[in-house]
Every structure is written in C-alpha cells, then in structure tokens.
Coordinates of C-alpha atoms and ligand atoms in Angstrom, one line a residue:
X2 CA 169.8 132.1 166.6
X3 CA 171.7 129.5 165.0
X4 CA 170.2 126.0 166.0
X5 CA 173.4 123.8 166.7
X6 CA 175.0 120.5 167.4
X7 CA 175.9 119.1 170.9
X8 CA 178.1 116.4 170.7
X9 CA 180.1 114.4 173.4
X10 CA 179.8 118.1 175.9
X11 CA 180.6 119.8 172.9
X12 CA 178.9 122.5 170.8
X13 CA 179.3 122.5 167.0
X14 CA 178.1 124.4 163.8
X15 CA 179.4 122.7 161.1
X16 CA 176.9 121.4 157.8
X17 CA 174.5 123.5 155.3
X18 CA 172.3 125.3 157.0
X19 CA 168.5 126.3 156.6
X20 CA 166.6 128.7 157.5
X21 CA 163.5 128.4 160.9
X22 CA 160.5 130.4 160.2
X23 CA 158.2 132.2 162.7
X24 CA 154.9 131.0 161.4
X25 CA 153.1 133.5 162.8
X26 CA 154.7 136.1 160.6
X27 CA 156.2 134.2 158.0
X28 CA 159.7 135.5 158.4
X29 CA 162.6 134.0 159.2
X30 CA 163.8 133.8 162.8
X31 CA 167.4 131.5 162.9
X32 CA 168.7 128.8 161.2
X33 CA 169.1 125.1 161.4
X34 CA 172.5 123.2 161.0
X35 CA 172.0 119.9 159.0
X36 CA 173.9 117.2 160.3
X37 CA 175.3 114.6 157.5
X38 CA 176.2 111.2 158.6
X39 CA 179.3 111.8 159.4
X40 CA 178.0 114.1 161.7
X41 CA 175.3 111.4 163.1
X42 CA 178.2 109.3 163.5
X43 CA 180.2 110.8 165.7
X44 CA 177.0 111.7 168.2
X45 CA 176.1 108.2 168.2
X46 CA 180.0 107.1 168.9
X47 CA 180.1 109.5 171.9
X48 CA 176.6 108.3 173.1
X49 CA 178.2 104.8 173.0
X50 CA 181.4 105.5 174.3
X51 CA 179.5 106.7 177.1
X52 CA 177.5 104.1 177.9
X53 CA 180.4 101.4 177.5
X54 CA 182.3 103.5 180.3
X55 CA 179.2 103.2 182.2
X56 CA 179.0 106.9 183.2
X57 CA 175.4 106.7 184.3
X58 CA 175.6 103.0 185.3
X59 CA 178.7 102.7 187.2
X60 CA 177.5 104.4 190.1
X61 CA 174.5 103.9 192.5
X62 CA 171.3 105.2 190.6
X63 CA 171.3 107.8 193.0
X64 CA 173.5 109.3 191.0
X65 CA 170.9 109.8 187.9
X66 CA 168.2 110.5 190.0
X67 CA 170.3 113.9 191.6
X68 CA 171.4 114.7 188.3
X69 CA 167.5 114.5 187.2
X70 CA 166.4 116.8 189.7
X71 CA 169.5 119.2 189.0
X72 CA 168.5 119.5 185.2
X73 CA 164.6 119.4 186.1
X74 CA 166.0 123.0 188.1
X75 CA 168.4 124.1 185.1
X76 CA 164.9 123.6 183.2
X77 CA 162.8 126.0 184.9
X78 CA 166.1 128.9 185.0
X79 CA 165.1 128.8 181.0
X80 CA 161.7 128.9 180.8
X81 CA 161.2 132.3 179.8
X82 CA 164.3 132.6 177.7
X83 CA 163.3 129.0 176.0
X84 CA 159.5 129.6 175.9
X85 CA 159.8 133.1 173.7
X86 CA 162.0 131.4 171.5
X87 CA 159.2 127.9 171.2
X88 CA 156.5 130.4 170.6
X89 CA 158.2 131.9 167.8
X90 CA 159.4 128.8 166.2
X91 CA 156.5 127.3 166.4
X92 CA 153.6 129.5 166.6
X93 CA 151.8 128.4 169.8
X94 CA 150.7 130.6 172.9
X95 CA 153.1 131.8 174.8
X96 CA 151.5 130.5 177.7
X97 CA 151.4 126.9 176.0
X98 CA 155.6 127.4 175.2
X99 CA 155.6 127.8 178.7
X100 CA 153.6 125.1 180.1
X101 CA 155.8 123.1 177.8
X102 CA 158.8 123.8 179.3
X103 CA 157.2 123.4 183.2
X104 CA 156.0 120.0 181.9
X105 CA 159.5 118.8 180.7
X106 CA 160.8 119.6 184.3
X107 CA 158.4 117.6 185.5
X108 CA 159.4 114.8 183.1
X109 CA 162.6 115.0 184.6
X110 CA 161.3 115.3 188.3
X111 CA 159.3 112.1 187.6
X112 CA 161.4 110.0 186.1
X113 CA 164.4 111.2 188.1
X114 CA 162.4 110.3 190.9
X115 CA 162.2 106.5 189.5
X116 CA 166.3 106.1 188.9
X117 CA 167.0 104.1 192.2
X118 CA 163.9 102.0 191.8
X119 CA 164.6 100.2 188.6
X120 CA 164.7 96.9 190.6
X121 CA 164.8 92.9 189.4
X122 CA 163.4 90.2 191.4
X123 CA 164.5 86.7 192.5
X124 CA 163.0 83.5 191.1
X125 CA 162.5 80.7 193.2
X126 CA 163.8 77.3 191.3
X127 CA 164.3 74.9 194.4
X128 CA 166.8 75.1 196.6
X129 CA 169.7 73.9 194.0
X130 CA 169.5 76.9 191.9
X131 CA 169.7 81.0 192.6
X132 CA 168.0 83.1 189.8
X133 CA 167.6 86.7 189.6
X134 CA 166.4 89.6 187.0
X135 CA 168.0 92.9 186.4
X136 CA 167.3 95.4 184.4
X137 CA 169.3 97.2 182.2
X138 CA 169.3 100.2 179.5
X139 CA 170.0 99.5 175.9
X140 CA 173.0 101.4 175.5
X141 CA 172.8 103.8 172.7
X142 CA 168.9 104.4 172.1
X143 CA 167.7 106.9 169.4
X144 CA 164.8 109.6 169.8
X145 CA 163.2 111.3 166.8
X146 CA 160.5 114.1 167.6
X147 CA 158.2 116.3 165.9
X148 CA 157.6 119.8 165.4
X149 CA 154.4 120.5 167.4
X150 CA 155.7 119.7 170.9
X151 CA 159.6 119.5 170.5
X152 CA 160.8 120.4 174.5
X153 CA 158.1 118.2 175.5
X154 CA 158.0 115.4 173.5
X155 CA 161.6 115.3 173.8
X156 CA 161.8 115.4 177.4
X157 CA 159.4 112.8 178.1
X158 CA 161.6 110.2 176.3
X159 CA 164.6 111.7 177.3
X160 CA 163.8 111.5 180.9
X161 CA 162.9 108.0 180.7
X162 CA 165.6 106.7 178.5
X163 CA 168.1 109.0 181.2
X164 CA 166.6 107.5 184.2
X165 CA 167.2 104.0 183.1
X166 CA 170.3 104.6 182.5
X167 CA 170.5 104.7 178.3
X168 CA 172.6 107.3 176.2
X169 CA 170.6 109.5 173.9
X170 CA 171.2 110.7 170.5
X171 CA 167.8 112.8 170.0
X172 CA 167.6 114.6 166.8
X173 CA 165.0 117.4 166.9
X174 CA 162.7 118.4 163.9
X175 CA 163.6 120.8 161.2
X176 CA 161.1 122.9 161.1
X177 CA 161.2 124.1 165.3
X178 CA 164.8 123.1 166.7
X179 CA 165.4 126.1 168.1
X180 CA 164.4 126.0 171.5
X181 CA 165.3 122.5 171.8
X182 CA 169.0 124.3 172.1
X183 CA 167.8 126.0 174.9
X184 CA 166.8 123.2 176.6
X185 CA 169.7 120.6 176.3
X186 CA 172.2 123.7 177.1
X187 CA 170.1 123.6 180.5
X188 CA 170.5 120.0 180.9
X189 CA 174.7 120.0 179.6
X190 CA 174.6 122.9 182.8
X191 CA 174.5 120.1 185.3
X192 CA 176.8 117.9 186.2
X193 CA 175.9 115.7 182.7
X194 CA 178.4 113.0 181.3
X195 CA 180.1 114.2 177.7
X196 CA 178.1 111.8 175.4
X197 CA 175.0 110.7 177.9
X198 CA 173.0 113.2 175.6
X199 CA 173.7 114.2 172.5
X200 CA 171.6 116.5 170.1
X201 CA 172.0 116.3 166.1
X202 CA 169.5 118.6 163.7
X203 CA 168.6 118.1 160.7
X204 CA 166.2 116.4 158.4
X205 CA 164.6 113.1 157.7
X206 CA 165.9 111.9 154.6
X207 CA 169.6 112.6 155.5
X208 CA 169.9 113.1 159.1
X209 CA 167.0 111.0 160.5
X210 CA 167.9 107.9 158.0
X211 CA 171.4 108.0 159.0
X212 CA 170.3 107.8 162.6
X213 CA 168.3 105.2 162.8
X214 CA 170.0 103.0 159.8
X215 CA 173.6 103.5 162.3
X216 CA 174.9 100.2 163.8
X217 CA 175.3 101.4 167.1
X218 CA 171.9 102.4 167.5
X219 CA 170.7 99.5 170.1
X220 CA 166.8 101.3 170.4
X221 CA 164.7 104.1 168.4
X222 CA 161.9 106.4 170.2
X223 CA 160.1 107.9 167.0
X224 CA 157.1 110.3 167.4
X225 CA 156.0 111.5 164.2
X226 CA 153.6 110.3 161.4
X227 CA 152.5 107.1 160.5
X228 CA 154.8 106.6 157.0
X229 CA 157.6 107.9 158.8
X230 CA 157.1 105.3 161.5
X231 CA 156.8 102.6 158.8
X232 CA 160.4 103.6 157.2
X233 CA 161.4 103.7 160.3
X234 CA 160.4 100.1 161.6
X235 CA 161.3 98.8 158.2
X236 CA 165.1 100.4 158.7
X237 CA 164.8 99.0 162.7
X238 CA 163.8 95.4 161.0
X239 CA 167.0 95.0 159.6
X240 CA 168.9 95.2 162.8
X241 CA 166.1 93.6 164.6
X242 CA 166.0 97.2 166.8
X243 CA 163.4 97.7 169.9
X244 CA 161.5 100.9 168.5
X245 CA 159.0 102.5 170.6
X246 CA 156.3 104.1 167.9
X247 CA 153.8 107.3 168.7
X248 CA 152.2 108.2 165.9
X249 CA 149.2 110.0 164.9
X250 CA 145.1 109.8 165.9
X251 CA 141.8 110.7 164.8
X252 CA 140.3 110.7 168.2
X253 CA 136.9 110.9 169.1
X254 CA 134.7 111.8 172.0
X255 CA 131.5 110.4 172.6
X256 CA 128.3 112.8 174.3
X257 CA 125.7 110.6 176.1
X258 CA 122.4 112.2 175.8
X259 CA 123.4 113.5 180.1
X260 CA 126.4 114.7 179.4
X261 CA 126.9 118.4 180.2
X262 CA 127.1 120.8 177.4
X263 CA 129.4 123.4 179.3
X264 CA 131.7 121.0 180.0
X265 CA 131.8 119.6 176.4
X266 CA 131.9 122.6 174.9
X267 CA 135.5 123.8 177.1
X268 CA 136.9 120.8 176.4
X269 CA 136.5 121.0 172.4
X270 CA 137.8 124.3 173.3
X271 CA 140.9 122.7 174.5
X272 CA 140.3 119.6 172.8
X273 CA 140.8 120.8 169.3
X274 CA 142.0 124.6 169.0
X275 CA 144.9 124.0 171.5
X276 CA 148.1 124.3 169.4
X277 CA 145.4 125.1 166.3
X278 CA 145.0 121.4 165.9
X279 CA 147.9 120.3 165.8
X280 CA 148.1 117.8 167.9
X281 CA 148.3 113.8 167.9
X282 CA 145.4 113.6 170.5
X283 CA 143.2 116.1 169.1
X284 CA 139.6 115.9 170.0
X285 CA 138.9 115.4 165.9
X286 CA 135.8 114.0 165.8
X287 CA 132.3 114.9 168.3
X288 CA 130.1 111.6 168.3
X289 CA 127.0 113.5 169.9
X290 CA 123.3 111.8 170.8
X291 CA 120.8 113.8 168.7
X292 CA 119.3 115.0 171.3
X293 CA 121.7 117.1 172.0
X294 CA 123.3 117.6 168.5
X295 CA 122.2 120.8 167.5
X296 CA 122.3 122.6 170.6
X297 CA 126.3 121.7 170.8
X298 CA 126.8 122.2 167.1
X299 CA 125.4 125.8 167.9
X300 CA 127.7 126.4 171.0
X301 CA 130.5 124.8 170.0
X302 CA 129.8 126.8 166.3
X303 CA 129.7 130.4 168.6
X304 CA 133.2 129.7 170.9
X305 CA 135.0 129.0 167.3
X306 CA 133.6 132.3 166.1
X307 CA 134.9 134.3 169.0
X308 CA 138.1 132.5 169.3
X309 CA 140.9 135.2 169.5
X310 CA 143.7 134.9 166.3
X311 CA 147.2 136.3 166.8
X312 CA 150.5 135.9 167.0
X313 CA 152.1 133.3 170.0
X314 CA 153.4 136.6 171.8
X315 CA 150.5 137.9 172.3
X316 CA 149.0 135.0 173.8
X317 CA 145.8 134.5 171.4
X318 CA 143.0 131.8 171.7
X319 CA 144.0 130.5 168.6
X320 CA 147.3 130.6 166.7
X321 CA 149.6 129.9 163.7
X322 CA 149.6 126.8 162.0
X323 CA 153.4 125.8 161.6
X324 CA 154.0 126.1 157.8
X325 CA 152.7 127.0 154.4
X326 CA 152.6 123.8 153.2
X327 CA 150.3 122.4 156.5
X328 CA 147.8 125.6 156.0
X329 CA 147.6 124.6 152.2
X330 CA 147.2 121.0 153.8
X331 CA 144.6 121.9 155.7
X332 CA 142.7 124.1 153.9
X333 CA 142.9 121.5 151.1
X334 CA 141.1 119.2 153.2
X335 CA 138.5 121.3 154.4
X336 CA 137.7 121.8 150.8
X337 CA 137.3 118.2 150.2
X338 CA 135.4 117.8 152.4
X339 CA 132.8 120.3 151.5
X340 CA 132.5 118.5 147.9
X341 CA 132.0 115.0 149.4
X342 CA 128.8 116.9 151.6
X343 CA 130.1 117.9 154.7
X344 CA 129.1 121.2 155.7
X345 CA 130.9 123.7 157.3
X346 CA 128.8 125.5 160.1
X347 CA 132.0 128.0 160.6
X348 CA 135.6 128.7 159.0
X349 CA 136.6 126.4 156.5
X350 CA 139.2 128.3 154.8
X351 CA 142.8 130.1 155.7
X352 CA 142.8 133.7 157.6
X353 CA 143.7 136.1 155.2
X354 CA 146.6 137.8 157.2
X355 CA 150.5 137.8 157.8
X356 CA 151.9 134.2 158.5
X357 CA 149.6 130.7 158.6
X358 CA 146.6 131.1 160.3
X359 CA 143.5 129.0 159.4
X360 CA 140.4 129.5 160.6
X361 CA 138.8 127.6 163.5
X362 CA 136.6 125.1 161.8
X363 CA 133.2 122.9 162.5
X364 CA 131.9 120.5 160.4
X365 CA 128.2 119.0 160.2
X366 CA 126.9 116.0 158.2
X367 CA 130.0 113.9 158.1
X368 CA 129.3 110.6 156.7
X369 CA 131.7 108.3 158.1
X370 CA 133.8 106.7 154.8
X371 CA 134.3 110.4 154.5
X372 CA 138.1 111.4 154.3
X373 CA 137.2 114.2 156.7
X374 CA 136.1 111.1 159.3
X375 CA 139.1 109.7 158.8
X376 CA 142.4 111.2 157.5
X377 CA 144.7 112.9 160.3
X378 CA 144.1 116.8 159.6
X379 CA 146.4 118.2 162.2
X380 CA 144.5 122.0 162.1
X381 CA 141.7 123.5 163.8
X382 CA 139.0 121.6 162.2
X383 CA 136.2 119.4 164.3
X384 CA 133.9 117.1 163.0
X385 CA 130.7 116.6 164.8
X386 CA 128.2 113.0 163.9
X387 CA 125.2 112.5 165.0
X388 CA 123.9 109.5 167.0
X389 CA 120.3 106.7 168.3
X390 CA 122.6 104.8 170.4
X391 CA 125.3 103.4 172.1
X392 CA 126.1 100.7 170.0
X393 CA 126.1 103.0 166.7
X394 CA 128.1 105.7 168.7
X395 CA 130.9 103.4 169.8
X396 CA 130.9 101.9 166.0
X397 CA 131.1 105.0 164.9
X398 CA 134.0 106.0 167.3
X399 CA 136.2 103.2 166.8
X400 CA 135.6 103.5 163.1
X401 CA 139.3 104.5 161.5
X402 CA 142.2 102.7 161.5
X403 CA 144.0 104.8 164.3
X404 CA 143.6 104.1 168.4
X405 CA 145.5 107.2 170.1
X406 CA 143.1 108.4 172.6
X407 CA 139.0 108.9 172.9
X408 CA 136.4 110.5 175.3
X409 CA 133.1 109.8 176.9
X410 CA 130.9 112.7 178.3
X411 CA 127.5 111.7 180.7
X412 CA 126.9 111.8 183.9
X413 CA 125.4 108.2 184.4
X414 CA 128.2 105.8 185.9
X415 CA 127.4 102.8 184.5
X416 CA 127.5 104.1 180.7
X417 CA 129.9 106.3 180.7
X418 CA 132.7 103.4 182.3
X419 CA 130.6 100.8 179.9
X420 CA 131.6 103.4 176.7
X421 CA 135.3 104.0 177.7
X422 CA 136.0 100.0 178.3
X423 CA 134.9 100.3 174.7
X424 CA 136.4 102.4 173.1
X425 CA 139.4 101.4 171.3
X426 CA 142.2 104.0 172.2
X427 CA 145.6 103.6 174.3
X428 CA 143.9 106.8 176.9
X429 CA 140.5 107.6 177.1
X430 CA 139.4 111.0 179.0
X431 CA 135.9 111.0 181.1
X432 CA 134.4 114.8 181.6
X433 CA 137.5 116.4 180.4
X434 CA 139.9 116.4 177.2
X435 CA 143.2 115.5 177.9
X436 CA 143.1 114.6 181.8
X437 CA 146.0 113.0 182.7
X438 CA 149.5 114.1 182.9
X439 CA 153.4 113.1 182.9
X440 CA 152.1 110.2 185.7
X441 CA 149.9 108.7 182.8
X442 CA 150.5 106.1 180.1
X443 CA 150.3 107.3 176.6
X444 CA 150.2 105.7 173.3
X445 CA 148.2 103.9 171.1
X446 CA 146.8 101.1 169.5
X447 CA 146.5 100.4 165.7
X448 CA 148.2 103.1 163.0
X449 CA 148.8 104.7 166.6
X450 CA 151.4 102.9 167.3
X451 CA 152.7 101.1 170.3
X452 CA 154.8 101.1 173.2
X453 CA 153.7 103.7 175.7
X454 CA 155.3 106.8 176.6
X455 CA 154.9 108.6 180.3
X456 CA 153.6 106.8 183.6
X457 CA 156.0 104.4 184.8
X458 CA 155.3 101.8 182.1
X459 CA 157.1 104.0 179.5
X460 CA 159.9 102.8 181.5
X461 CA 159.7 99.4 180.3
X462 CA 160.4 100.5 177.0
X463 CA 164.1 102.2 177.7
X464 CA 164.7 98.5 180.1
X465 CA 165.8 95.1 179.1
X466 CA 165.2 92.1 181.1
X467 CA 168.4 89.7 181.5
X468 CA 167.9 86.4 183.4
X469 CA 171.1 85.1 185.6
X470 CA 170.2 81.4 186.8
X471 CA 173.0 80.0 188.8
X472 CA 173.1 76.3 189.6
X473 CA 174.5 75.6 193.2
X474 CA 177.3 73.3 193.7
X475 CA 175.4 71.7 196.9
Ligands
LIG506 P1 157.1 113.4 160.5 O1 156.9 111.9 160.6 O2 157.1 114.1 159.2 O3 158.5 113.8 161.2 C1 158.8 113.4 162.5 C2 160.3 113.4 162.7 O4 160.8 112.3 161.9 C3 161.0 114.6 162.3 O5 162.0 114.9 163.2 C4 161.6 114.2 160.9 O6 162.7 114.9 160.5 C5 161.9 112.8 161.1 N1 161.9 111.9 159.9 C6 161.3 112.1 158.8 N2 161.6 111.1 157.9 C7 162.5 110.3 158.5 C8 163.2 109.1 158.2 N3 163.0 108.5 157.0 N4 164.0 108.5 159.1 C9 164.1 109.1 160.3 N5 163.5 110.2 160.7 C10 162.7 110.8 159.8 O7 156.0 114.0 161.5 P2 155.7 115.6 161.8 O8 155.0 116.1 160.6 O9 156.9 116.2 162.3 O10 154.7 115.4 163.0 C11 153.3 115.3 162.9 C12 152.9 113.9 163.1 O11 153.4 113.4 164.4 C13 151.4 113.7 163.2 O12 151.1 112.5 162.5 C14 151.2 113.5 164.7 O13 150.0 112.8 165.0 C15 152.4 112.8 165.2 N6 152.6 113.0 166.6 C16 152.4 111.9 167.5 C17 152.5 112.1 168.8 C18 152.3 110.9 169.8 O14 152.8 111.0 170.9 N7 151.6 109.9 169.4 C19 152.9 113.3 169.3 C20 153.0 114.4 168.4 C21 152.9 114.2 167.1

C-alpha cells in the first residue's frame, strides 16, 4: 500500500517516497509519498478555495451535520479493512485499531451532531443600538498528528474543525500514514466538497514546516511533542496564527490508603501497557500511601509478568513499540534509571524477538528529581512512589513541568474530590484510568499544552467570535 495525497477530490502520488514499517515484525509493509511544498501548496490553495466559495458555509448547517453523519457511516464500512492495516502500521491490538476507528465515527457523530448549533447571541445596548455575535470558522486551519493514534487523533480535530465549518489540510505522521488513507477515502465517499479536506504526508522538517510556515494557513491543530510544539508556535508567532497545542504528559495517579487494589491494579493495566505506553495520557507515575505500597508493587509486579507479547494480529496484552529508535529510547531510559537508584521490580530491558517489543516495566524507589519521575518515556514503563500524606502525595504528583491528565483512587468522598481539585492536570480520572470519552474535554496545562480537544469546548477552538453593533437611525 502506497500512502498517497488527496488534494481538492483528487488522489495523487507524486514526491520521494519512503518506506512504513510493521513494527511488530520489522519489515516493511508500504510506502509513504513526501509531499514538498509545492505539493503543501496546492492542498492548502484548494482548502482555501473552498472555504472562500463557502461550500460548507453557504448552506444551512444542516448541511454539515448530514454530511457528518454520512461519513461517521462511510467510517464504520472500513473498519475492518482500515483497522488491519493501523495494526500493522503501528503495532497496536487489533482490537485497539478497531476501537480507533469506532471512536472516530463517533467524533464525527458528535460533532456532526453540533453543526446547526453553532449559535451567536444578541447584546442588549439600549434601545438605539442592535448588536449580535456570530461565529465563524477560520478558513483554512491546519492539523498535524502523531503516530500513536493517527485515525483518532485525526478525527477528533477534524470533526470539530468540519462541523464549524473550517477547511482542513491534515498532514498525517510519517511513520503510520497508512490507514489514515483508509479513512479520508471513507470520508471523500460522501457527498464531501473537493478541497473541504485535504490530506498531504510527509515529514516534519519539509512537509510539516511548509505547512504551518504557508500564508494561507489562518489556524494550526498540532498534537505531537513538546519541541515540535515550540517550532511550531514560534512559526505560528510570525503570522500571529490561533494554534491549538496537545502535547505530551507525565501523568500521575494518586492511591489513598482506601482505595481498592483490584481496581488500581486494572487500570495500570490499562493505564500504562495500552498501546505499550505510548500514549500522551499514560498512567506514568503510581503515587501510593505506604500502607498499601508493597502490596500494589507486588500485584501490579505479577499482571506485567503475565502480560501477553505478540504481534497486533494476534491481539496480545501487550505489543510493539513503533520503531527502533523509540525501543533504543526506551530502553535507554530504563537504564538510566537503574544507575541513578531506581529499581526495577520487573522488565527493564527490550524482548529479544522479531520487531520492537520492550518489556512491560515497574519501577521502585524513584526519587523525584529523577529523570525517570520526570522525562516523557512513551513505553511500557511505570514508576511507583511511596507516600505519609496527602499534602506530600499531591506535591509529589504535580511535581514535573507537564499537566495532561492525573488520577485519584479511595473510596472516601471528601478526599478523593479534595485530591482531584488538586491536582494540576487538564482531566483527572476518579476509580478508573482514562474515563471519559469523545463527550469530554481534553488537554492540558503547562508543557501540556493548551486549548482543549473533544467535548463541546474544543469547539471553541475551530470558532471565531465577530461582533456586529449597528447604531439605529431612530
Ligand atoms: P512529534 O512532535 O515528533 O511529531 C508529531 C507530528 O509533527 C508529526 O506528524 C511530525 O511529522 C510533525 N512535525 C515534526 N516536526 C515538525 C515541524 N517542525 N513542523 C511541523 N510539523 C512537524 O511527535 P510524535 O513522536 O509523533 O508523537 C509523540 C508525542 O506526541 C508525545 O510527546 C506525546 O505525548 C504527544 N501526544 C500528545 C497527545 C495529546 O493529545 N496531548 C496525543 C498523542 C501524542
């Protein structure tokens, strides 16, 4: 499979090429076309062509929200076809390529379902004046994703930036860009305007710079790393651009001294080993009373043992990390950490077999100016801390420099509420890692980022207020 171009309705091959691996074998599976700026040019000139004729605008919002619910069906016709192709690309579950693609419909069903309710409101001024708000896309906005939830990721801003009318260039990430194909040829099956969306591959240095550097770029959705987000803002601050920024977390979860281990212990299953790691809001760091620390060191020690490793086809517990360069990564940090003191209770070290597969890891005695406490690791690797009370437990949690998302087991009201009001994350999850879903605001605060992403305030984002005040002629 040949990951392509889809420019103003049309498909194209045409730039260098490089190759997409399966991770879970190390082989290669298809290859990516890179777009050059010329190439970025021309999708961001349809995408504004578009939205100067107004083909999502002109017409009552009705419109988008039928065409929403059209592609949120041409989604679920390709799940299976998509999904095999995400698992490969990537590595995950196949089960997990599939939720993915279920929970881009859903993007589309949501915000599709928002289109014809993008209202303004009236000001009074006294009866000499009329004054009223509307709200209205940017015109041309820009959405960068990563590799660890491509179809997702991309539909959630997508959807948004769709049902309020904008025009999307999305460029989709080098290393999994495959199935992201799949998915825009589902949505150009509808009754799509040439241009509304556009889809451009390729890299960051060429492609992604040419993106967000091009003058018709009126607002920039980036979900990546934290110095990508920085070139990114400091390209956006030369045009003064509206950029919406998601970047990456060292989240932590806090066990109150009631909390239930069971409970706990499934969602560090699901907190930290779903997509191995790698994941923005990854449960990285256990902040446990010590009253219960060994005990959940010990079970949380024994599910990482008998986690299942295999390739995404065959639907393991744990799979692939997506490259050789992230297992080295990640291994390399483990190692570190073990020479600064930390101690690994179990894994530590890659899984010598086809493809990049790092074992599930849990570390002990983490001292918090550790890098381990605080550097993204993006892998299977948890890091549980010990602590007397509250006060030191909520220190301890809101102890790096990112805000993404945090957690609070217990069972007693009043301190579990007290500990998530405060902990210092966009999201914070009470008795189960990632609750929440496409109806839920996301995003973050500090080397997070900002702006939020699902829920109906990532609308806001993909909006612009204008004001009309009319003086009467009485
Ligand atoms: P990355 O920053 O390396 O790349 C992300 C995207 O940016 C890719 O498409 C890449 O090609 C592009 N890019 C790179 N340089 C660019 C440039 N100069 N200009 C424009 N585009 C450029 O991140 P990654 O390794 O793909 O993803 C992992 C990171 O993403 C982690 O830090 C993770 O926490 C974060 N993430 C955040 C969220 C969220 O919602 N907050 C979700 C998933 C991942």
């Amino acid at each position: 499979m040949i990951a392509q171009h889809f420019i103003d309705g049309a498909w194209s091959d045409i730039g260098e090429r490089i190759a997409v691996e399966d991770p879970g074998t190390g082989e290669s599976m298809g290859e990516v076309v890179l777009a050059d700026p010329s190439c970025v040019d021309k999708a961001v000139v349809a995408a504004d062509a578009c939205a100067r004729r107004g083909d999502l605008t002109r017409s009552r919002p009705a419109y988008r929200l039928s065409l929403m619910l059209q592609m949120a069906a041409a989604i679920r016709a390709v799940t299976e076809e998509g999904a095999e192709v995400l698992c490969r690309e990537s590595g995950k579950p196949l089960r997990d390529a599939r939720g993915e693609f279920e929970e881009a419909a859903r993007y589309f069903e949501y915000y599709g379902g928002m289109a014809d309710k993008l209202e303004g409101r009236s000001i009074p001024l006294g009866e000499d004046y009329f004054d009223w708000t509307m709200r209205e896309p940017h015109g041309v906005s820009a959405h960068i994703v990563p590799w660890n939830f491509p179809v997702g990721i991309a539909a959630r801003s997508l959807a948004a930036g769709l049902a309020a009318g904008n025009c999307v260039v999305l460029k989709s990430p080098e290393l999994t860009p495959l199935a992201l194909c799949i998915l825009v040829k589902a949505l150009a099956s509808t009754d799509l305007p040439p241009g509304a969306i556009n889809l451009i591959s390729g890299d960051g240095a060429m492609t992604g710079e040419a993106l967000v550097r091009h003058p018709l770029v009126q607002h920039i959705v980036f979900t990546g790393s934290v110095p990508t987000g920085r070139a990114i803002l400091r390209a956006a601050a030369e045009r003064i651009v509206p950029c919406v920024m998601e970047l990456g977390g060292k989240s932590a979860a806090v066990v109150h001294a009631d909390a239930d281990i069971d409970t706990v212990v499934a969602s560090v299953e699901s907190g930290v080993f779903f997509n191995a790691g790698q994941v923005c809001s990854a449960m990285a760091r256990l902040i446990v009373h010590e009253s219960l620390h060994d005990r959940l060191v010990d079970a949380i020690a024994a599910r990482a043992k008998a986690l299942e490793i295999g390739h995404g086809l065959d639907d393991p517990d744990l799979s692939a990390l997506i490259s050789a360069p992230q297992l080295e990564r990640v291994e390399q940090h483990c190692a570190d950490a073990i020479t600064q003191g930390a101690k690994a209770v179990t894994g530590g070290h890659r899984v010598r077999r086809a493809g990049y597969f790092m074992q599930p890891t849990v570390f002990t005695h983490v001292a918090p100016n550790m890098r381990v406490a605080n550097d993204e690791i993006f892998g299977p690797v948890i890091s549980l801390m010990p602590f007397a009370d509250t006060t030191e437990a909520i220190t301890l949690a809101n102890g790096t420099d990112y805000g993404l998302v945090a957690g609070v087991f217990g069972q007693d009201l009043n301190r579990t509420l007290d500990t998530a009001r405060q902990l210092e994350a966009g999201q914070v999850f009470v008795n189960e890692w990632f609750a929440g879903g496409v109806e839920t605001p996301f995003g973050g605060t500090g080397q997070s980022g900002y702006g939020r992403e699902k829920g109906l305030e990532a609308l806001d984002n993909h909006l612009r207020t204008r004001n009309i005040a009319v003086r009467l002629n009485r």
